[in-house]
């Protein structure tokens, strides 16, 4: 018996520095759809995903959370695995780069490269972007910012190990020039080629300013650069052994057929990775697809903007398959896709509830109503049937072609093309009209048979994308999903099958009015969580490290010392306070300054209650000319600090001070 053809597909391994959002989920769901489709078409598939657990970013975030890096990643990885289970991701293996076996194999790989002379020791001086774990030269870092993510880079100088990228530069150019299929989409290939042609600097592949990484075997005070550690996951997990004892699994699956990654990490996968493999004398992966990004309403998702969409929340509101459908259908091949809650509701109603849900429901209901659920082929065909059959039997190869071209959104649209054609067929044949005429009963039966057959084919094609829905559909039709080789045939639905008597609504229409308040609650909870995190950080992070604490205000005209000396500041004690009746903003305080009591009106009612004010020692400008505010006399001013968001704090002495003490 001939062995099945293999197909090895990988996702990026995700940083468990935080919970994954819908953008990450999109990539994994797409890989899952591809893996399922390949399995359906007879391949022996290996589907690998996992987590990239080392590096300074993880070390930092663990520290901020007061746990060890290992404890931190264990927790997040647990949630990531749960998410993939929820999303029905059919991965075969999950790599964690903190696994002993991976660690050992990466060290062997390092040794092999070192012994070969591709790695040497030198001194690194340059810029480093911690969030991206990427090194940049002064020229590459635009205005001191990382060219990938736009965040500030930090100066780094340390003794380090380097990899001789330049040695392999020409070989890499040849690869990219001669293999247009290697990197998709095509436009990305040209970007990479011009980057390489500018000349590749040797790559710094070790760090010694933090510990959370795999130790350099020949020099344990260094850890191996996280991208060398991460990229090699694709071979270590399937059993690559640098000492020549690679496993059968490795021999069977390497080179990978497809590395699915996001557009931001193409450079790592099409420059560093092929070069590392060349250094190891290993064949190169057949294809890298750098997919576009999913943007929230056109914006990058970020916790600080409070616009992150998590798959878990979508699943709660819409279900697993609706979430899978949205990300698969809405992502173009090359340009970024857009997600908003409103768009999800719209798609849910138009495609899932109307086109698919209604079709199945109507077909099952009509079969019950007109034939007690029994579906029969009577052979009473009409010309209109031909086009339906052509669309249905041709769908398989159209879907296959789109999948081969990595155009997953187009592939799922082809599947829905079957369901759309069925709906049109119902309009064309008008079963409810046929039902009125006894003589047309056999024609009516044939129409319903054609629908049941077409839906079965459509559901079988749908399985790679929305597995649960596909199963539910055939369960209602009391049949099974079909094998790929049968999907270009028509008429295999068993004659006389009785469909379910109680059709299940697959996707109940949603009303945006019901959904949006739930979305608001999700946003609100996210905002609160972010604020709490920031507050927690604030206690531990020195103010100068927090960029958001720096506020620039418009500079006022310079004053002389004499000008300053004209202002009289003293400590005052608030002895009573009440709201000003005619105003929503003002509080009126009686403030004792030395032996005098001054009445001071301040616009701080939004921030303090009168009760909170009483007893506070505050900073008072006492020689301000008295004026009336909302009809109430004010004889001074309480000084406050205000941040960019308009938050306000009264200035109080840092140590106990008597009321009346001069501020100078
Ligand atoms: N750990 C590295 C990958 C190492 S692979 C050997 C990494 N991790 S990541 O968690 O930051 O990103 C993982 C993937 O998620 C990347 O491919 C990235 O492009 C993708 N995405 C992050 N945000 C995304 C969207 N908003 N939309 C689509 N994909 C997105 O990079």
Coordinates of N, CA, C and O in Angstrom, one line a residue, residues 307-379:
X307 N -9.8 48.3 23.2 CA -10.6 47.9 22.0 C -10.2 46.4 21.6 O -10.4 46.0 20.5
X308 N -9.7 45.7 22.6 CA -9.3 44.3 22.3 C -10.6 43.4 22.2 O -11.4 43.5 23.1
X309 N -10.6 42.6 21.2 CA -11.7 41.6 21.1 C -11.2 40.2 21.4 O -10.2 39.8 20.8
X310 N -11.7 39.5 22.4 CA -11.3 38.2 22.7 C -12.2 37.2 22.2 O -13.5 37.4 22.2
X311 N -11.7 36.1 21.6 CA -12.5 35.0 21.1 C -13.5 34.5 22.1 O -14.7 34.2 21.8
X312 N -13.1 34.4 23.4 CA -14.0 33.9 24.4 C -15.3 34.7 24.5 O -16.4 34.1 24.6
X313 N -15.1 36.0 24.4 CA -16.3 36.9 24.5 C -17.2 36.7 23.3 O -18.4 36.6 23.4
X314 N -16.5 36.5 22.1 CA -17.3 36.3 20.9 C -18.1 35.0 21.0 O -19.2 34.9 20.6
X315 N -17.4 34.0 21.5 CA -18.0 32.7 21.6 C -19.2 32.7 22.6 O -20.3 32.2 22.3
X316 N -19.1 33.5 23.7 CA -20.2 33.6 24.6 C -21.4 34.3 23.9 O -22.6 33.9 24.1
X317 N -21.2 35.2 23.0 CA -22.3 35.9 22.4 C -22.8 35.2 21.2 O -24.0 35.3 20.9
X318 N -21.9 34.6 20.4 CA -22.3 34.1 19.1 C -22.1 32.7 18.8 O -22.6 32.1 17.9
X319 N -21.3 32.0 19.7 CA -21.0 30.6 19.5 C -19.7 30.4 18.8 O -19.1 31.4 18.2
X320 N -19.2 29.2 18.9 CA -17.9 28.9 18.3 C -17.8 29.0 16.8 O -16.9 29.7 16.2
X321 N -18.8 28.4 16.1 CA -18.7 28.4 14.7 C -18.9 29.8 14.1 O -18.4 30.1 13.0
X322 N -19.8 30.6 14.7 CA -20.0 32.0 14.2 C -18.6 32.7 14.3 O -18.3 33.5 13.5
X323 N -17.9 32.5 15.4 CA -16.6 33.1 15.6 C -15.6 32.7 14.5 O -14.9 33.4 13.9
X324 N -15.6 31.4 14.3 CA -14.7 30.8 13.3 C -15.1 31.4 11.9 O -14.3 31.8 11.1
X325 N -16.4 31.4 11.7 CA -16.9 31.9 10.4 C -16.4 33.3 10.2 O -15.9 33.7 9.1
X326 N -16.6 34.2 11.2 CA -16.2 35.6 11.0 C -14.7 35.7 10.6 O -14.4 36.4 9.6
X327 N -13.9 35.1 11.4 CA -12.4 35.3 11.1 C -12.0 34.7 9.8 O -11.2 35.3 9.1
X328 N -12.6 33.6 9.4 CA -12.2 33.0 8.2 C -12.7 33.7 7.0 O -12.1 33.9 6.0
X329 N -14.0 34.2 7.1 CA -14.6 34.8 6.0 C -14.2 36.2 5.8 O -14.1 36.7 4.7
X330 N -13.9 36.9 6.9 CA -13.7 38.4 6.8 C -12.3 38.8 6.5 O -12.0 39.9 6.3
X331 N -11.3 37.8 6.5 CA -9.9 38.2 6.3 C -9.5 38.1 4.8 O -9.5 37.0 4.3
X332 N -9.2 39.2 4.2 CA -8.7 39.2 2.9 C -7.3 38.5 2.8 O -6.7 38.2 3.8
X333 N -6.9 38.2 1.6 CA -5.6 37.4 1.4 C -4.4 38.3 1.7 O -3.4 38.0 2.3
X334 N -4.6 39.6 1.3 CA -3.4 40.5 1.3 C -3.6 41.7 2.3 O -2.6 42.1 3.0
X335 N -4.7 42.3 2.2 CA -4.9 43.5 3.0 C -5.5 43.2 4.4 O -6.2 42.1 4.5
X336 N -5.3 44.1 5.3 CA -5.8 43.8 6.6 C -7.3 43.7 6.6 O -8.0 44.3 5.8
X337 N -7.9 42.9 7.5 CA -9.3 42.7 7.7 C -9.8 43.6 8.8 O -9.0 43.9 9.7
X338 N -11.1 43.8 8.8 CA -11.6 44.7 9.9 C -12.7 43.9 10.7 O -13.5 43.1 10.1
X339 N -12.6 44.0 12.0 CA -13.6 43.4 12.9 C -14.2 44.5 13.7 O -13.5 45.3 14.3
X340 N -15.5 44.5 13.8 CA -16.2 45.3 14.9 C -17.4 44.4 15.3 O -17.8 43.5 14.6
X341 N -17.9 44.7 16.5 CA -19.0 43.9 17.0 C -20.2 44.0 16.1 O -20.9 43.0 15.8
X342 N -20.4 45.2 15.6 CA -21.5 45.4 14.7 C -21.4 44.6 13.4 O -22.4 44.0 13.0
X343 N -20.2 44.5 12.9 CA -20.0 43.7 11.7 C -20.2 42.2 11.9 O -20.8 41.5 11.1
X344 N -19.9 41.8 13.1 CA -20.1 40.4 13.4 C -21.6 40.1 13.5 O -22.0 39.1 12.9
X345 N -22.3 41.0 14.1 CA -23.8 40.8 14.1 C -24.4 40.7 12.7 O -25.2 39.9 12.4
X346 N -23.9 41.7 11.9 CA -24.4 41.7 10.5 C -24.1 40.4 9.8 O -25.0 39.9 9.1
X347 N -22.9 40.0 9.8 CA -22.5 38.7 9.1 C -23.3 37.5 9.7 O -23.7 36.7 8.9
X348 N -23.4 37.5 11.0 CA -24.1 36.4 11.6 C -25.5 36.3 11.0 O -26.0 35.3 10.6
X349 N -26.2 37.5 10.9 CA -27.6 37.4 10.5 C -27.7 37.1 9.0 O -28.4 36.3 8.5
X350 N -26.8 37.8 8.2 CA -27.0 37.7 6.7 C -26.5 36.3 6.2 O -27.2 35.7 5.4
X351 N -25.4 35.8 6.8 CA -24.8 34.6 6.2 C -25.3 33.4 7.0 O -25.7 32.4 6.4
X352 N -25.1 33.4 8.3 CA -25.3 32.2 9.1 C -26.8 32.0 9.3 O -27.3 30.9 9.1
X353 N -27.5 33.0 9.8 CA -28.9 32.8 10.1 C -29.7 32.7 8.8 O -30.5 31.8 8.6
X354 N -29.5 33.7 7.8 CA -30.3 33.7 6.6 C -29.9 32.6 5.6 O -30.7 31.7 5.3
X355 N -28.7 32.7 5.1 CA -28.4 31.9 4.0 C -28.3 30.4 4.4 O -28.9 29.5 3.7
X356 N -27.6 30.1 5.5 CA -27.4 28.7 5.9 C -28.6 28.2 6.8 O -29.2 27.2 6.5
X357 N -28.8 28.9 7.9 CA -29.7 28.4 8.9 C -31.1 28.2 8.3 O -31.8 27.2 8.5
X358 N -31.6 29.2 7.6 CA -32.9 29.2 7.1 C -33.1 28.1 6.0 O -34.1 27.4 6.0
X359 N -32.0 27.9 5.3 CA -32.1 26.9 4.2 C -32.3 25.5 4.8 O -33.2 24.8 4.4
X360 N -31.5 25.2 5.8 CA -31.6 23.9 6.4 C -33.0 23.7 7.1 O -33.7 22.7 6.9
X361 N -33.4 24.8 7.8 CA -34.6 24.7 8.5 C -35.8 24.6 7.5 O -36.7 23.8 7.7
X362 N -35.8 25.3 6.4 CA -36.9 25.2 5.5 C -36.9 23.8 4.8 O -38.0 23.3 4.6
X363 N -35.8 23.3 4.5 CA -35.7 22.0 3.8 C -36.3 20.9 4.7 O -37.1 20.1 4.3
X364 N -35.8 20.9 5.9 CA -36.3 19.9 6.9 C -37.8 20.1 7.2 O -38.6 19.1 7.2
X365 N -38.2 21.3 7.4 CA -39.6 21.6 7.7 C -40.5 21.2 6.5 O -41.6 20.6 6.7
X366 N -40.1 21.5 5.3 CA -41.0 21.2 4.1 C -41.1 19.7 4.0 O -42.1 19.1 3.6
X367 N -39.9 19.0 4.2 CA -39.9 17.5 4.1 C -40.9 16.9 5.1 O -41.7 16.0 4.8
X368 N -40.9 17.5 6.3 CA -41.9 17.0 7.3 C -43.3 17.4 6.9 O -44.2 16.5 7.0
X369 N -43.5 18.6 6.5 CA -44.9 19.0 6.2 C -45.5 18.3 5.0 O -46.6 17.9 5.1
X370 N -44.7 18.1 3.9 CA -45.3 17.5 2.7 C -45.2 16.0 2.7 O -46.0 15.3 2.0
X371 N -44.1 15.4 3.3 CA -43.9 14.0 3.1 C -43.6 13.3 4.5 O -42.9 12.3 4.5
X372 N -44.1 13.8 5.5 CA -43.8 13.2 6.9 C -42.3 13.0 7.1 O -42.0 12.0 7.8
X373 N -41.5 13.8 6.5 CA -40.1 13.7 6.8 C -39.3 12.8 5.8 O -38.1 12.8 5.9
X374 N -40.0 12.1 5.0 CA -39.3 11.1 4.1 C -38.8 11.8 2.8 O -39.6 12.5 2.1
X375 N -37.5 11.7 2.5 CA -37.0 12.3 1.3 C -36.8 11.3 0.2 O -36.1 10.3 0.4
X376 N -37.5 11.5 -0.9 CA -37.4 10.5 -2.0 C -37.0 11.1 -3.3 O -37.4 12.2 -3.6
X377 N -36.2 10.4 -4.0 CA -35.9 10.8 -5.4 C -36.8 10.1 -6.3 O -36.9 8.9 -6.3
X378 N -37.6 10.9 -7.1 CA -38.6 10.3 -8.0 C -38.2 10.3 -9.4 O -38.8 9.7 -10.3
X379 N -37.1 11.0 -9.7 CA -36.6 11.1 -11.1 C -37.3 12.1 -11.9 O -37.1 12.2 -13.1

